[in-house]
Coordinates of C-alpha atoms in Angstrom, one line a residue:
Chain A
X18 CA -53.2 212.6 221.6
X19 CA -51.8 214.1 224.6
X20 CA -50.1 212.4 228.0
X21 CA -48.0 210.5 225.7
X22 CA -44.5 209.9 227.6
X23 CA -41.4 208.4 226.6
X24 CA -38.8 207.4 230.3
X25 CA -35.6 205.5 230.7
X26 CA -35.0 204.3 234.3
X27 CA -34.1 201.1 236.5
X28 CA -36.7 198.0 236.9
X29 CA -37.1 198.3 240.8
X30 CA -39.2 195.1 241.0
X31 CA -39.5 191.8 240.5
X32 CA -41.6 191.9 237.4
X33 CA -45.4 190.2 238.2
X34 CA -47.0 188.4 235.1
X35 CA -50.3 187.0 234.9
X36 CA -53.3 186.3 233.0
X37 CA -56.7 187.2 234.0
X38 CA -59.6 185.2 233.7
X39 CA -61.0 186.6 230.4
X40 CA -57.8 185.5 229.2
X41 CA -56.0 188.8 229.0
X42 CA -51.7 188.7 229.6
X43 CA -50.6 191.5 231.8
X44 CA -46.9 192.5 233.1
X45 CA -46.4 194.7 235.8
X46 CA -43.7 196.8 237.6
X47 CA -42.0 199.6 239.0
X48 CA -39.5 201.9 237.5
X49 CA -37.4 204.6 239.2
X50 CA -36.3 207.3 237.2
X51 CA -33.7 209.6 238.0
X52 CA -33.7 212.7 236.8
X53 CA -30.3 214.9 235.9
X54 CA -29.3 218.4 236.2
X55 CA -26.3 220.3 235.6
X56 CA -24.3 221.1 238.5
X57 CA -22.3 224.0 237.6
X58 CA -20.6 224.5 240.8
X59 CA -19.4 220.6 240.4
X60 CA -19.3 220.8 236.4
X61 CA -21.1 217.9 235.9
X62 CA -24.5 216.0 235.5
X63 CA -26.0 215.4 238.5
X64 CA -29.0 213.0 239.6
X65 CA -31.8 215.3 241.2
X66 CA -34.8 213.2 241.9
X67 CA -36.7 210.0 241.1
X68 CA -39.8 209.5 239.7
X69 CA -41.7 206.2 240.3
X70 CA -43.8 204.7 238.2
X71 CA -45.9 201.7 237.6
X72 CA -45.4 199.9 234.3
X73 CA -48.1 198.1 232.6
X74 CA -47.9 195.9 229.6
X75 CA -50.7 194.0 227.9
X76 CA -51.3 191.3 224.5
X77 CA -48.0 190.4 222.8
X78 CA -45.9 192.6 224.8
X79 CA -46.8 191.4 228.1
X80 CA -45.8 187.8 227.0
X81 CA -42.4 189.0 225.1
X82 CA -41.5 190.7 228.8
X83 CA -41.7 187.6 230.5
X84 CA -37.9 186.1 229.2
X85 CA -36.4 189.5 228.6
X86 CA -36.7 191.3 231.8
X87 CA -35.7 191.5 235.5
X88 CA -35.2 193.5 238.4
X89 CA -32.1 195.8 238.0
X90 CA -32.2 196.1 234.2
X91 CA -32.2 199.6 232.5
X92 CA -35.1 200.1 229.9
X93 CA -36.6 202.5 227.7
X94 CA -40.6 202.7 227.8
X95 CA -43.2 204.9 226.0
X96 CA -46.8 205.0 226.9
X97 CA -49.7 206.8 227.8
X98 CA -49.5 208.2 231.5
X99 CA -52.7 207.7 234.0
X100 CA -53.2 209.0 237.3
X101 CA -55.5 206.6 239.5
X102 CA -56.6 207.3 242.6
X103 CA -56.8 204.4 244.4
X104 CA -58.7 203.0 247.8
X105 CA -57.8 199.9 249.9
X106 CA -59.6 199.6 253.5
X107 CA -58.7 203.0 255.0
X108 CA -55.7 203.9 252.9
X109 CA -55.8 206.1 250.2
X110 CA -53.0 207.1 247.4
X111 CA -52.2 208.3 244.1
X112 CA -50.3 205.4 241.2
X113 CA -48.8 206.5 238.0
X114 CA -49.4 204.3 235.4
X115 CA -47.9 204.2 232.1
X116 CA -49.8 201.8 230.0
X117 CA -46.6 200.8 227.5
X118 CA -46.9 200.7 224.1
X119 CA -43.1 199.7 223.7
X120 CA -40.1 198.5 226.0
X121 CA -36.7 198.0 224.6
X122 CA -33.6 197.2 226.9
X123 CA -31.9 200.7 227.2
X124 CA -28.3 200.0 225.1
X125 CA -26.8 203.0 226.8
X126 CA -26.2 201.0 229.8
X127 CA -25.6 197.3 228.0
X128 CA -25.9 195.0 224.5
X129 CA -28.6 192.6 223.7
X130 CA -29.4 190.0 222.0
X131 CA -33.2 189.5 219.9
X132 CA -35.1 186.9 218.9
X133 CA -38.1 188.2 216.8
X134 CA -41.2 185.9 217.8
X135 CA -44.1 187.7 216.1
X136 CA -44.9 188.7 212.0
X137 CA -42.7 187.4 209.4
X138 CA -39.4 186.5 209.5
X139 CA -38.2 188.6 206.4
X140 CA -40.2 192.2 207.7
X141 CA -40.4 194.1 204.1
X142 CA -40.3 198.0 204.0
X143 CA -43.7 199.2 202.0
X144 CA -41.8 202.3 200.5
X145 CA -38.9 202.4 198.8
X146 CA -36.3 204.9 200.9
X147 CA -35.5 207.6 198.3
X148 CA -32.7 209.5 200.1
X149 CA -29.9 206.8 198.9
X150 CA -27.5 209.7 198.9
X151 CA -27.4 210.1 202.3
X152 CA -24.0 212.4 202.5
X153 CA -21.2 210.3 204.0
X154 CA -20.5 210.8 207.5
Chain B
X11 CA -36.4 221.5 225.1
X12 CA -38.7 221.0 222.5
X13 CA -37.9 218.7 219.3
X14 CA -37.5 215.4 221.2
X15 CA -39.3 212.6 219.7
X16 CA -40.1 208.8 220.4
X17 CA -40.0 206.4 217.3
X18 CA -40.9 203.0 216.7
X19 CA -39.6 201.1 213.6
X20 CA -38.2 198.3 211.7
X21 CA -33.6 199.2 210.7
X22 CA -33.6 199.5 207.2
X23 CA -29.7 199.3 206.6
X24 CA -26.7 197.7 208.1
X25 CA -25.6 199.4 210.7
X26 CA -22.3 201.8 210.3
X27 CA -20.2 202.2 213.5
X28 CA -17.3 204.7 212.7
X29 CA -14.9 206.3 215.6
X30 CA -13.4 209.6 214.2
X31 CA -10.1 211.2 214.4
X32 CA -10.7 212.7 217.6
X33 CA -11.9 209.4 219.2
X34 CA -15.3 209.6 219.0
X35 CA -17.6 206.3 218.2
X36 CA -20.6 207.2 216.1
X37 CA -23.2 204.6 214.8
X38 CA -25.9 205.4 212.5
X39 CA -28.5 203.5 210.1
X40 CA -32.1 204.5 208.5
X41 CA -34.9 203.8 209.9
X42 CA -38.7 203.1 208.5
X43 CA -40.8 204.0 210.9
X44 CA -44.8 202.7 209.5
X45 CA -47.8 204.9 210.8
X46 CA -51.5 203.3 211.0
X47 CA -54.9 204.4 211.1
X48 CA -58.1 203.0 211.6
X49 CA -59.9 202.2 208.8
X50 CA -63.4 202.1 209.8
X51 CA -64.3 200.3 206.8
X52 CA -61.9 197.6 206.9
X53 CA -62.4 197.6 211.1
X54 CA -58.7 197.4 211.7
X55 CA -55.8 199.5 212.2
X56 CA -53.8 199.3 208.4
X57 CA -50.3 201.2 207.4
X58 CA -50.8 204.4 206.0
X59 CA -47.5 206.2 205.5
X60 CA -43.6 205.4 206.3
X61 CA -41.1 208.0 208.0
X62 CA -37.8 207.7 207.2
X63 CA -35.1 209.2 209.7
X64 CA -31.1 208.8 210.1
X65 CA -30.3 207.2 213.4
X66 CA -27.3 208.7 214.8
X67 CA -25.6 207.3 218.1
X68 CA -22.7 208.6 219.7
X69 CA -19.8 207.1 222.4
X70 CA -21.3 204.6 224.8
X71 CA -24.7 204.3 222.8
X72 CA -22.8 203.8 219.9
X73 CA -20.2 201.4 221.0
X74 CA -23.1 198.8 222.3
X75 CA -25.1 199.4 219.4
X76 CA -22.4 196.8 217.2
X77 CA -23.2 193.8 218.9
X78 CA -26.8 194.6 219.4
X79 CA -28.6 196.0 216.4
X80 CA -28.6 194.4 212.8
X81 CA -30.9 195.1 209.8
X82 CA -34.5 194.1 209.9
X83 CA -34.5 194.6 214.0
X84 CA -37.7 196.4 215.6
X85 CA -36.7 199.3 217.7
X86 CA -37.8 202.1 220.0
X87 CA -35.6 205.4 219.9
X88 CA -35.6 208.6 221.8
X89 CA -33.8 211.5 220.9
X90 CA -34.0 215.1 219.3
X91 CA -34.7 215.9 215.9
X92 CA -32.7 217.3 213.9
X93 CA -33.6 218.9 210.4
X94 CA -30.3 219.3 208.1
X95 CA -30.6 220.7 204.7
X96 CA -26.7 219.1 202.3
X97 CA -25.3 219.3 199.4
X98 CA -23.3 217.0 197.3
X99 CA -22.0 218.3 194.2
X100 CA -24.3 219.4 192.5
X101 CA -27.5 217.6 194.6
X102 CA -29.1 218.8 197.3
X103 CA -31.5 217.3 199.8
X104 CA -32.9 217.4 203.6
X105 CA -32.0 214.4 206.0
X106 CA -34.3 214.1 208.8
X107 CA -32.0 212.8 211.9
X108 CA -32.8 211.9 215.1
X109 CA -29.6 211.9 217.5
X110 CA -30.6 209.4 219.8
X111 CA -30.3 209.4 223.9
X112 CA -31.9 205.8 224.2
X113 CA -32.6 203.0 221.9
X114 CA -33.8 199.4 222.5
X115 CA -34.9 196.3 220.7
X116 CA -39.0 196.9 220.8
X117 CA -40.1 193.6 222.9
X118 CA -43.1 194.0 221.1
X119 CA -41.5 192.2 218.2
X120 CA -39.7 189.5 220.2
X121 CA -38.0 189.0 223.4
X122 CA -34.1 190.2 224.1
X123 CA -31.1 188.9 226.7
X124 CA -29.4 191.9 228.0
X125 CA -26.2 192.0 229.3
X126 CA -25.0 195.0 231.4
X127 CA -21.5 196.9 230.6
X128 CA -21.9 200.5 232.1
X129 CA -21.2 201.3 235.8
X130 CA -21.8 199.1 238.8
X131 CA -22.8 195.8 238.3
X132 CA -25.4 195.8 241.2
X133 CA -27.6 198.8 240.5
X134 CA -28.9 201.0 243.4
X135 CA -31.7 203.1 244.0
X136 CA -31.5 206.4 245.4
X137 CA -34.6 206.9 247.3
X138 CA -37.0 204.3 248.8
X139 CA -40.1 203.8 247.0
X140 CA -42.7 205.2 249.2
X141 CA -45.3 203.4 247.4
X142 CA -45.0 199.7 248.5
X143 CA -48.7 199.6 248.9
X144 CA -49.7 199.4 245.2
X145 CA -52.9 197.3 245.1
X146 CA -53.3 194.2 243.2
X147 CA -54.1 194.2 239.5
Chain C
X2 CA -33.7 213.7 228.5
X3 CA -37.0 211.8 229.7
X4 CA -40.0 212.4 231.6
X5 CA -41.0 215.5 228.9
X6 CA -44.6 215.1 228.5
X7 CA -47.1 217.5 226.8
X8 CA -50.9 217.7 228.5
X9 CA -54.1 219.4 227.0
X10 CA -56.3 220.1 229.0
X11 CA -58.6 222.6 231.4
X12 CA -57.6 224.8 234.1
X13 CA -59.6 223.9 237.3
X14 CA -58.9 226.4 239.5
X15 CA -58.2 230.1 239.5
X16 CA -54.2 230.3 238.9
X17 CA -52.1 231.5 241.7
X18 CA -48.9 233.6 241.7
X19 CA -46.9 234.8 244.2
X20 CA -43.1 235.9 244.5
X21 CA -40.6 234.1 246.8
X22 CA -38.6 235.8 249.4
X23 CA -35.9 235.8 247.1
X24 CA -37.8 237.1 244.1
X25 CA -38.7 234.1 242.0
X26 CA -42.1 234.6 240.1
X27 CA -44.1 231.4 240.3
X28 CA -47.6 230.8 239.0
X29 CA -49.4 226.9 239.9
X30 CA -52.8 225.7 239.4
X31 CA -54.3 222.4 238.6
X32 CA -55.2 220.8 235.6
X33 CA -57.8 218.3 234.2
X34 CA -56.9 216.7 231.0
X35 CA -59.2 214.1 229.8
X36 CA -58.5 211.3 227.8
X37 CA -60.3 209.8 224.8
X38 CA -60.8 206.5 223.4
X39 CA -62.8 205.3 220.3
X40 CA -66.2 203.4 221.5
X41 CA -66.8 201.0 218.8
X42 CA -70.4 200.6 220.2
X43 CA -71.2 203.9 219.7
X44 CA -68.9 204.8 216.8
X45 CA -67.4 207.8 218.5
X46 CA -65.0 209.2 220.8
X47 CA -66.1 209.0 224.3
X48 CA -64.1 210.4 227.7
X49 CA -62.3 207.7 228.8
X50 CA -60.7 208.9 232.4
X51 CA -59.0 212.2 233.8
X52 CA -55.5 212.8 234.7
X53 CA -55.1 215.7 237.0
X54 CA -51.7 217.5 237.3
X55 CA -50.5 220.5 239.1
X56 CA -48.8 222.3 237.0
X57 CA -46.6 224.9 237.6
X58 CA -44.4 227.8 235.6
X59 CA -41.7 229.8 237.1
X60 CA -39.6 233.4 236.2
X61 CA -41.3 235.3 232.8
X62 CA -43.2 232.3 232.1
X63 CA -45.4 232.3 235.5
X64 CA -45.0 236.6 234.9
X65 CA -47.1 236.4 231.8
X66 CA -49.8 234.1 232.9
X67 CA -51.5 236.9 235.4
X68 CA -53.1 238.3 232.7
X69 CA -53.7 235.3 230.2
X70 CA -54.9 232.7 232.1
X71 CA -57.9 231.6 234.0
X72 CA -60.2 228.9 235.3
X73 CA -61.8 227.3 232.9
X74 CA -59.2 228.3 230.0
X75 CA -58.4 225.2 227.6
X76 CA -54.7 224.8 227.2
X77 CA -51.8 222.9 225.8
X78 CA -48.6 222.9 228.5
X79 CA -45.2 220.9 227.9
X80 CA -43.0 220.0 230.0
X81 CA -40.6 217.9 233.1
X82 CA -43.3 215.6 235.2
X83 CA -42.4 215.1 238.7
X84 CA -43.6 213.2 241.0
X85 CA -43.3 214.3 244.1
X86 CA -44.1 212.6 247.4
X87 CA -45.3 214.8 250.2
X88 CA -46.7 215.3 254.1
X89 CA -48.8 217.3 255.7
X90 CA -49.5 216.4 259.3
X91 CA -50.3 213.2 259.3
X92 CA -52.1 212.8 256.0
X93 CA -49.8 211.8 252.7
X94 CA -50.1 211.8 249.4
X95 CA -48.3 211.8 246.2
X96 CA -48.7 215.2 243.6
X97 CA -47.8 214.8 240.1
X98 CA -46.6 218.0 239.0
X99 CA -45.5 218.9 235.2
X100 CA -42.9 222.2 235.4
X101 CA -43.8 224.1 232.0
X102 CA -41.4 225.4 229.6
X103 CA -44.5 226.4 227.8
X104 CA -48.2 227.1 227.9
X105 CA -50.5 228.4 225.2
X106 CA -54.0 228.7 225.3
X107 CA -55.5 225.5 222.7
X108 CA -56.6 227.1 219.9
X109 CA -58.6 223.8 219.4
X110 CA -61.2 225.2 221.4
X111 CA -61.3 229.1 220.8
X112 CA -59.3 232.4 219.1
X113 CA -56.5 234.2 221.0
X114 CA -54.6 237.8 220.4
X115 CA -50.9 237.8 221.4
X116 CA -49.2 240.4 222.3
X117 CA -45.3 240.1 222.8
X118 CA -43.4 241.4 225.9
X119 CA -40.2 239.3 225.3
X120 CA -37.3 240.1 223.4
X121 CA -37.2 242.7 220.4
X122 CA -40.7 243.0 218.7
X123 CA -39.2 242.2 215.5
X124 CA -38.1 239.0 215.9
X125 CA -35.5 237.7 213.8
X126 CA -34.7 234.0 211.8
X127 CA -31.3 233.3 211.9
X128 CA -31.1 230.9 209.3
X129 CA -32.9 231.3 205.3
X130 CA -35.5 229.1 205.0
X131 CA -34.3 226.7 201.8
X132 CA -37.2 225.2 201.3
X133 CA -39.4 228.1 199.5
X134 CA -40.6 225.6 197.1
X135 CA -43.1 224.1 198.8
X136 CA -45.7 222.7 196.7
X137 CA -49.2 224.2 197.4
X138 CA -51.8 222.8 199.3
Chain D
X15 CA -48.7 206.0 218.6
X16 CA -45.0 207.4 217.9
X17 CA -43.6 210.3 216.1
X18 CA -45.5 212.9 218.1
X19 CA -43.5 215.7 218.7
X20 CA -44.0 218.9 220.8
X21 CA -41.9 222.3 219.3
X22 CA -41.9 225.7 220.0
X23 CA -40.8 227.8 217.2
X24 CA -41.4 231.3 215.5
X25 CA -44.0 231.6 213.0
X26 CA -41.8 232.8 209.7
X27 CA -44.4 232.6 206.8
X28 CA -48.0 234.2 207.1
X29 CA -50.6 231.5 207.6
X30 CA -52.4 230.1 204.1
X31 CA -56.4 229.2 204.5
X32 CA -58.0 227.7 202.6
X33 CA -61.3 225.6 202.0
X34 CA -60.9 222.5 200.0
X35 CA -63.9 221.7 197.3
X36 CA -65.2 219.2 199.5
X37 CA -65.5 221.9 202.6
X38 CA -62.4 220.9 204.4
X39 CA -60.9 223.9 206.2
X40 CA -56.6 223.6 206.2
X41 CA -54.4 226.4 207.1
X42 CA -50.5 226.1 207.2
X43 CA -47.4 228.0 207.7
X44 CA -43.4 227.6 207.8
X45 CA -42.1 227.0 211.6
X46 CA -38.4 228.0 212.8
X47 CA -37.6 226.0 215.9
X48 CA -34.1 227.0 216.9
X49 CA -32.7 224.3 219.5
X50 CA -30.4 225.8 222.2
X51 CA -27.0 224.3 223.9
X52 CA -25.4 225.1 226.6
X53 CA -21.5 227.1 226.2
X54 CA -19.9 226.2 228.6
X55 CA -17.0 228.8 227.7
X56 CA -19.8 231.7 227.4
X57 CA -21.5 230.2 230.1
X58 CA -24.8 231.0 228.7
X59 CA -27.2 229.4 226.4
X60 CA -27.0 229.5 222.7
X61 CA -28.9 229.0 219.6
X62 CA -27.3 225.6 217.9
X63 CA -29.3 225.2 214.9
X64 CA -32.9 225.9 213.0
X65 CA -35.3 223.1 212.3
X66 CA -37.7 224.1 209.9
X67 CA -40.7 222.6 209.7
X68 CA -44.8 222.6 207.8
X69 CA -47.5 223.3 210.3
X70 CA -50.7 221.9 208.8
X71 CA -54.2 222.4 211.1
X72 CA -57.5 221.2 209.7
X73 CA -60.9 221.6 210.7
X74 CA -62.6 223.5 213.8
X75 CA -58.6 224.0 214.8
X76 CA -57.5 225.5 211.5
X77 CA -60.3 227.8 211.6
X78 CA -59.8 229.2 214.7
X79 CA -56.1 229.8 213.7
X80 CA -57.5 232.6 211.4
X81 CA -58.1 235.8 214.0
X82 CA -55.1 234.2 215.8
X83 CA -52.0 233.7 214.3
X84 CA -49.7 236.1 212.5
X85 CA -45.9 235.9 211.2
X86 CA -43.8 236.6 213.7
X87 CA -45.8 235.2 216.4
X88 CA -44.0 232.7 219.2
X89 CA -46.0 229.5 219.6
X90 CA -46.0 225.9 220.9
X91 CA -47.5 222.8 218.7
X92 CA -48.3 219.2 219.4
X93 CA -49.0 217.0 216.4
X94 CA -47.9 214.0 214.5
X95 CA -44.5 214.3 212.5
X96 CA -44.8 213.6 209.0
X97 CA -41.7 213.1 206.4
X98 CA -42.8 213.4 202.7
X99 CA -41.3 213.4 199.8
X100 CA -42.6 215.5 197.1
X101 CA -41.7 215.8 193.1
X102 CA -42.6 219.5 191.6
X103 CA -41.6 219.4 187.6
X104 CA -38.1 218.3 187.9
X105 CA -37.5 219.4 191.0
X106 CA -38.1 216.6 193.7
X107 CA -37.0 217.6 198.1
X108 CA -38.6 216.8 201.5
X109 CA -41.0 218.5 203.3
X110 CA -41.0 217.8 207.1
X111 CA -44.6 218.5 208.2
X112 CA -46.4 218.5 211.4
X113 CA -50.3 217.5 211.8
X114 CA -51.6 220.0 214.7
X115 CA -53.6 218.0 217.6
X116 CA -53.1 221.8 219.4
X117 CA -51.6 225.1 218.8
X118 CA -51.1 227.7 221.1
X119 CA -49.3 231.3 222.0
X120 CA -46.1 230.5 223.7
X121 CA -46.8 232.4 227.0
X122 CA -43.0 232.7 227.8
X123 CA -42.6 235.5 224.6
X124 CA -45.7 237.5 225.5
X125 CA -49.7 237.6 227.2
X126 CA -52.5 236.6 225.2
X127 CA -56.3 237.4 225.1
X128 CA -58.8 233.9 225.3
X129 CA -62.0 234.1 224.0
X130 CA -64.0 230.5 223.5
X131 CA -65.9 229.3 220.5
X132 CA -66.4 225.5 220.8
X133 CA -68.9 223.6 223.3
X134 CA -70.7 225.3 226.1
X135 CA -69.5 228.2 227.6
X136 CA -69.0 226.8 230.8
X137 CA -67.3 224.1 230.7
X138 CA -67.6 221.4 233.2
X139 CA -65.2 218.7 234.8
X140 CA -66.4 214.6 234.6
X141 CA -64.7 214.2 237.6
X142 CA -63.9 215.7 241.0
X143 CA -60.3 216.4 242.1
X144 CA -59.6 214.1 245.1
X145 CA -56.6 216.1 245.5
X146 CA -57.9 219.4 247.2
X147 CA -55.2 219.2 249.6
X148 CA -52.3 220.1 247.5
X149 CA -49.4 221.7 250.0
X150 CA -49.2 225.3 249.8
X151 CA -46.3 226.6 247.7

């Protein structure tokens, strides 16, 4: 499938968590992320511009969000990208939505610490991993 | 640049955290990565095949990855692919690696406590988010 | 590096191209890429919503769509998203723009005859392929 | 879903077709995707290494494939990245393969020719682009 997107970036808002009516848990935020480029003339990496987007988590993943993250922290997300075109009185505007499918504390910035809440404690691997003699680094 | 990929799976060994002669801090560990599909019969999504990649990390990803990542974790991982055919003695074989550029617990699973050790402690953002009008969910 | 997405999709109006003052070729058009999702109800694959993106491709890239692409044309594009904030008298808006490092017509949907114009027409591998034996289909 | 992956590559084997017994149209072909660095000594960009990978189309996009592809050709693929392990008398290796969602001519190596053979020949849009007033370039 296609407008599949994986980001790293900074949680620029409070997170908002709430449960609709039918019962359905949903997290929401906004991320900014930078984008780099190679300055030659300065020989180094560079931030060039921010994209902002809104994050949107649902189910389980919604409700894991809730104790693990805040405003400020660096993330990793993948998703499936929407464009809405929203109305609200007069005003008009465009959102980007990433409907996430995973969000995992980016360790390039920081450590962290898990506490697995959902499946069995002991997760078993359904195939046995037959390269054993991976060569040595 | 083409060959980047997302994965989401369960670390199937102990992590190994080297740092080479040179100085450089490398981490690396096999992942099982467990793909569904819908069975229409069955109505549900079920596990049809595993992936198996080699995780490699290198300086500051590496260095946080000791305190953060043990066997049996869920993660998300982003990085390019790499395709490397070995030898050893007389064996040969084709490891499927994925150097990483981001990898975090998948919150999915559970939830995380992160604690931040690269650059300022009070993050900024570059550019004001022109979009403070988001509408309610 | 994040914020690589690819897009399928259909080109919804006629491509255009010009050259800067300084000489850069640049080719932009916009692009409707519809996504799907499984209605149970019905038992099949139904239209869910429509991202549109502008897309644009710069240098030999935007050179060689003049003749290959059109309105109308299915395609498959990858590529840096940006989202990009902009003004125009008094109206605003926001224009999320994917910058292609590649297009190709979606062979999904119809046939296609190439014809090279970059680099030597006999293209070489630089590597031998080690994996002759694989087992047939 | 993870372990999508987008490459663009060279074409190095000519395409196999074939019809399985129970009318399932497959063709597949050996991909060289060479992945690029930057020297900063030569100052240029450099070929680094090959990944080789199995492209595998089925169906309405395997058929089309037929008039269209030939070794040697430049293209760009979206599918779903799949690592098997096969056994072949007493021979046993990995195949890295890749499921086509879409295939197309890489523009940036050449033009290509469109001509379209699934659903009606003029292809409509669900929705209408709100975004009409997209800045000039």
């Amino acid at each position: 499938m296609s407008d599949t997107i994986t980001i790293t970036g900074l949680i620029a808002t409070t997170p908002r968590h709430v449960v609709t009516a039918e019962g359905l848990p949903i997290t929401s935020f906004r991320l900014a992320s930078s984008q780099r480029r190679f300055d030659k003339a300065a020989d180094k990496w560079v931030d060039a511009s921010t994209n902002w987007y809104t994050i949107t988590a649902f189910r389980q993943l919604a409700i894991n969000t809730v104790p693990s993250l805040s405003k400020g922290d660096r993330i990793v997300v993948t998703g499936r990208l929407r464009v809405r075109d929203w109305q609200n009185d007069d005003r008009t505007g465009t959102t980007v939505e990433v409907e996430a499918e995973s969000i995992g504390h980016d360790l390039f910035w920081g450590t962290a610490s898990f506490t697995r809440t959902v499946g069995s404690p002991e997760p078993t691997v359904e195939h046995i991993d037959t390269e054993a003699a991976v060569p040595a680094l």
